[in-house]
Structures are given as structure tokens and as C-alpha cells.
Amino acid sequence: MHKGHLDNNEEQIKDTLGMNDIISVLRNEFSNIYLVDCKSQQIEIYRYKNQAVGVKEILQTKQPYKAAIQKYIEENVVLEDRKKMNAAADFEHVCSQLHKIPQFTVHYRVKRDGVLSYYYMKCARIGDADTFQRVIFAFANEDADVKQNEIEKIIHADITTGKRKILIIEDDALNREMLCEILKDKYDILTAENGEIGFEILEKNYKALSVILLDMQMPVCDGTEFLKKIGEDTALASIPVIVITANSDEDAELTCLNLGASDFIRKPYNADIIKGRVDNVIKLKESTLMLAAVEHDELTGLYTRQVFLHYAKGIMKFRADTPMHLVVAKIIDFKLIKHMYGNKKADEVIGYLASVYSNRVRNGLVARQGHNSFVGLFWEDYKTFEQKLKNVISEVKANLPVKGLMVKYGVYKDIDKRLPVSAICDCASMAEESIADNYDCDMAYYTEEMGHKRINNQMIEIAFESALKNHEFIVFYQPKVDIDTEKVVGAEALVRWYKDGTSLISPGEFIPVYERDGLIVRLDEYVFRQVCSLQKRRMDKGEELLPISVNLSRTSALHEDVAKRYIDIIKENGIPFSCVPIELTESAAIYNDRVKAMTEQLTDAGCILHIDDFGVGYSSLISLNQFPFSTLKIDKSLIDDVCQSKGKTLVEQVITLSKLLDMKVVAEGVETKEQLDIIKALQCDAVQGFYYAKPMPEDEFIEYVKGIQSKNQ
Ligand code: C2E
Ligand code: CA
Ligand code: CA
């Protein structure tokens, strides 16, 4: 019955737009394909490729698109990208886009078995903008091998049916004939005996030409002159040129490369090499053209990340021996710029950067990736590249449309071409991230050390599930002490990882990794549950319930339903809301309506909120005023300087203003008696720091509390 369903559907659409062909090609590359009927919003054909089993066709009786896509997103897409995907995949939204453009692509990330990969969803209408009845959704891994030839067959049917035309410019008649002999079976050949005649033929035939074979040594208008001449004309310059050199003269080859040649053939001729090179150059050119036709970023006209990945892969394979470098450029605090100057100005910034980057690139490929970042691949010797990059960086800086805007560059020089392009991009991003907080530095190189870190981070990601299952994450407790009475007035829960039950890993190592990939949401909730359960046990035993605060990362704070889930957990345990305060780290990113609504939902239910790490981030007491925080935690970096007069003044100001806003103040990272005395004089309320106690395991913490409280009674 399922089979019949497929036949009917395929038959029905076969003659309209070659839908059958599209699906049969797409299914090799795409992990999922849905064909959706606009009226019923039901999936008519659904194909699914399971990596382990190969292509599997699961034909369903009609199934609602909405439910299927939601399931797909929930089961595959990483947490941070879900909201974007839900919005982009909304059927009404898709249709309204497709009334304007024939197809579009949405990029997202997928996590399976701890491995992160980049995916995209392509939506295309089947038919005209006004009358289309069906939409196709295809989902694919960006790094999967695209079977270019097959797709070409469909999109450029005209190209593949006829023979391609090539032009051979060579003064030696014997050589010309030999080349014709080698290539005539596959190509239509035009010939010229010098550059001048070659140029005339080229001007008349350039639209039909796929490649030019050019001899460097000729009496009238030699190869160099010819390359210069066509380099001045954009239409002509887009035709790839393969240069024929007499010997392995590297200088001459370098000159040609700089003049735009695509490849070399050396004399004496080897038929297989010649055929292979001509074929490769044509393939590369055509796939670029094809992709360029569909995949430009709307705002900048640059390639999209997807095209970049595909094309870069081709270039890397094709120029295996040329040194290549990859650069990621990222605008820092781009959201803030949008917020302060508006979308129009933000677009202007993007447009400005795109134009500088694309105008200055010769031996390279530049694309826009994400809303605030660019990526470029360059093939030339490192010295030339580095000089150019430095020039571009200072040019960008000098003329930015927004004063004080920062663009950071991460450079992976002399890339390892065996890696997938997306991994190479990640390496350059790591270099960029290493200086994200360093205001004096524009550019950083990817280093071996970062490479180790990358591998380590991957291990940390992969190990998450089993660590959680095996209870390797252990909660430690650091006491908070009242500054006047020296009684323990609370604690903070801080997670540690006993990896495989042996080595202890500090949160500084794994929290940033989990924050990046979204796993922190689950870890935060796990810690929260552990703390609630401890409080419940203490309550049941009739013991004193000191508030134990728990960290909520920014990613968790932005996660849907977080307030409801946390409230439910407290209710499940039947403990007072006040015994598990929630610490939220201060940064520009939390001052928005969404986080504000979340904090209000929590406090309305009775939760207590602390603002953490105050003094390192955005540090806006005014913005803070809008939020229902009861306590402010002064960051350790401010306490470190409190013994100097400037540092003291700063802490004093923060305390005074906090009091005005009716917040209690906790000083974090107090290590010495001297620091303690100063903040005591400044009327700080409580202290959390090594001076009193380090974070400790549960039993130790309980003993510690008993000891202190009995001493102070
Ligand atoms: P945080 O929330 O600011 O926690 C305070 C950190 O300061 C803790 O580091 C604590 O051990 C350390 N500290 C406290 N007093 C002193 C002192 O006198 N001297 C020094 N040198 N350090 C002191 P820890 O436990 O390594 O945690 C580091 C960060 O990891 C935390 O900073 C927090 O941002 C994050 N973290 C820890 N547990 C969790 C968690 O369950 N969820 C989330 N989202 N983040 C967590
Ligand atoms: Ca904290
Ligand atoms: Ca803190």
C-alpha cells in the first residue's frame, strides 16, 4: 500500500517539473526530504536517509507537516538553534518567502552522539511564485559530498548534453595538433597560433567557452601579455585559463597564478594529465557558477557559508600543493550595535565590511557566515597573505561606519587540508574567540595548543551523556558568611566533574564548552535537582534550611520554559522557594525583555534571584534596577583591588548604589583579612571566599556548618 502511494504521487508530478528527478538526485545527499502540499499542509512524500542503513524510504500515509518538522527539530537540532529553526520552518512563513524567491536555505546545527555538525534545510517551491501548490524541504549535512555532476545534469541540462568548447592558443603547429588529438573526443576545439588571434576568437566566443589552454612562449602577444589583457575584462577573466609551460619554471608559474591562471600543464605532454586537468578546471568553474547562481547572501552579495564550504572543499582538493590560509572575522557586540544604532546602521556595517573584504581579495574566496561574521580562504604564500591581511585590517578600522566598533580576526595559517572545511573554520574561530575579551588585540593565530584544546573540548562534549548517567558531576558547596556575626548564612552550589571516578575537572574547563553547545541547560537543571533534593532531605530531618544558591547560565536563562521547569522542581520537592536562590551572571545579554519576563515569572512564584559576577561585564546598575534581583554579588576581580584606593572607591560605589536599590551585597573571592576588614567597613553584608572556606563536598559542608554554628552560639 505504501508503495502504491509513492507511485501515485510520483506519477502525478512526474511531468510537471521533473520532480521525480529532483528527488532521486536529492535523496542521495539529503538526510530527509519532505514534499508538502500547500493546501492540506500534509507531507505527501517523505524520504529518509539513515547513515547506518543507507537510503531508506519511509513512505507514510499523509502526515501533518507541522508535527513532523517539530519532531525533527526537537530530536536533531541543538538547543540554541531551535527557536530560529521553528520560526524559519513555520509553513506560513516558508510560503510567504517562496512567493518572493524560488528557494532559500536555513543553516542550523545538529548534535548526535556528542558530535556537532552543520546542517542546512533547503526550501523550494515547485512552480511559479503565484501559483505553486507544493513545497519541497530538503535537509542535508553541509559537509556531505555533493554529487555535483548529478545535480548539474538537472540544473544545467543544456551544458551537459552538448560538447563543451575550448580554445587552444599555441604557436607551434605540431603541439597544437597533439593537443587537439588528445582533447577532440570530448570537446569542440577552437585554435589560434598567437595571443592576438586568440584574443579575437575569445571576444567572439567567450560565452560558449569553457576553458582556454594557453602557451606561455609565443612570438606575437605571449602568454603573460594575453593574461594581462583578459584580466582587465571581467567577462573574459571569468573563463579559466590553463597555462602551458616549457619547463618547471616556478617563477613563471607564480607570475601566471598572480595573473589569474587556473592551472598548469608542463611539456612534454601527458595525455591523461591534460584530460584530467581540463576536466577538473571545467568542473570547478561550473559548480561555482551553478552555486553562485543560487546561493548569495541577500544583503552583501557574498557567498553563503554553505557555498563557501562546498567551493572551498573543491579548491583545497584542486590546489593540493598550494599553501592556504583561512580567516574568520567577527564583529564584537553586534547585537548591541543593532540595539543602539538600529538595523539600518547594522546593515551598513555588514555591507561596508563585505565590500572591503571582497574588493581586496584576489587569490581567495570570501563568504558571510551567520549574521555577524565572515570567513575567507586564501591561497598564496604566507608572507604576501599576511601583509595583505594586515593592510585590510587597518583599512577596515580606519573607515568603520560606527565608531569604536570592534572586528576580531582568527587566522588558521597553512591549513591542514585533510580536515573538513567546517573543522578548519572552527579552528580559526577558536583563534578569534581567544581574543574576544582582549581590547588591545585584533588578530590571533590558531595554535597547536588550541588544537589540543579543540580535541579536549570534543572529548568533554562526547563524555557528557555518560558522565551525567554515571553521576560523575558532583556538587560542592562553598559557604557564605555573614560579615558581622561570622555565621554561615548560606552557600553556593558549584559543580565538579569526577571524570571516570578518578580525575577531578574544574568547571572552568567544561562549563564554557557546554555553554557553547547548549548542554549546560541540562547540567544546570541536574545541579538544581541535586540541591533541591539535599534541601528536601534536610527539611525532612528537621534541619536548618540555609539557602543554597545555584548558577543559571545565560544559555539556560534564554531557554524556553526554564522558569516553569524550575518552579515545578521546587514544587515536586515541596521545599520553600527561598531555600534555593538562583544566580544569574551579569552581562549585556541579560538585559532584554525575554530574560526580564523569565525573572519576573520566577520571583512571582517566590524564587529569590542573585546577580552574579557584578563588575566584569556590562555593569549597569541602572539596567539592574528594572530586574527583581534581591542580592548583588561583587566579582572577585573587584575584590582583588579593594586594598588600593581606586579599587576601594569602586567597591564602595557599587555597595552604596546596591543599598539604594534595596539589594544585599555579597563579596566574592575574599582571600585575606585585609580585604575582609575593608569591605566590612564599607558595609558589605556577606562574604564568600577562601578566607573562610573553599567549596567542599556535601558531607564536609554539613560538618563545617555544624562546627561554625555551634562555635557562634
Ligand atoms: P562563579 O559562579 O562566579 O563561582 C565562584 C567561583 O569563585 C568558584 O569557582 C569558587 O570556587 C571561586 N572562588 C570563591 N572564593 C574564592 C577565593 O577566595 N579565591 C579564588 N581564587 N576563587 C574563589 P569554581 O567553582 O571553579 O567555578 C567557576 C565558575 O564555573 C563559576 O563562577 C560559575 O560561573 C561556573 N559554575 C560552577 N558550577 C556551575 C553550575 O552548576 N552551573 C553553571 N552554569 N555554572 C557553574
Ligand atoms: Ca555564581
Ligand atoms: Ca561569581
PDB file of C-alpha atoms and ligand atoms in Angstrom, residues 492 551 583 585 612-614 633-636 668, ligand 3:
ATOM      1  CA  GLU A 492      26.675  28.403  46.639  1.00  0.00           C
ATOM      2  CA  ASN A 551      24.026  29.050  38.994  1.00  0.00           C
ATOM      3  CA  GLU A 583      22.390  33.228  40.488  1.00  0.00           C
ATOM      4  CA  THR A 585      25.626  36.230  35.647  1.00  0.00           C
ATOM      5  CA  ASP A 612      26.460  37.264  39.871  1.00  0.00           C
ATOM      6  CA  ASP A 613      29.911  38.496  38.812  1.00  0.00           C
ATOM      7  CA  PHE A 614      28.957  42.140  39.028  1.00  0.00           C
ATOM      8  CA  LYS A 633      27.496  39.547  44.152  1.00  0.00           C
ATOM      9  CA  ILE A 634      30.591  41.661  43.617  1.00  0.00           C
ATOM     10  CA  ASP A 635      33.026  39.881  41.359  1.00  0.00           C
ATOM     11  CA  LYS A 636      36.369  38.651  42.678  1.00  0.00           C
ATOM     12  CA  GLU A 668      33.076  37.057  46.256  1.00  0.00           C
TER      13      GLU A 668
HETATM   14 CA    CA B   3      30.613  34.883  40.772  1.00  0.00          CA
END
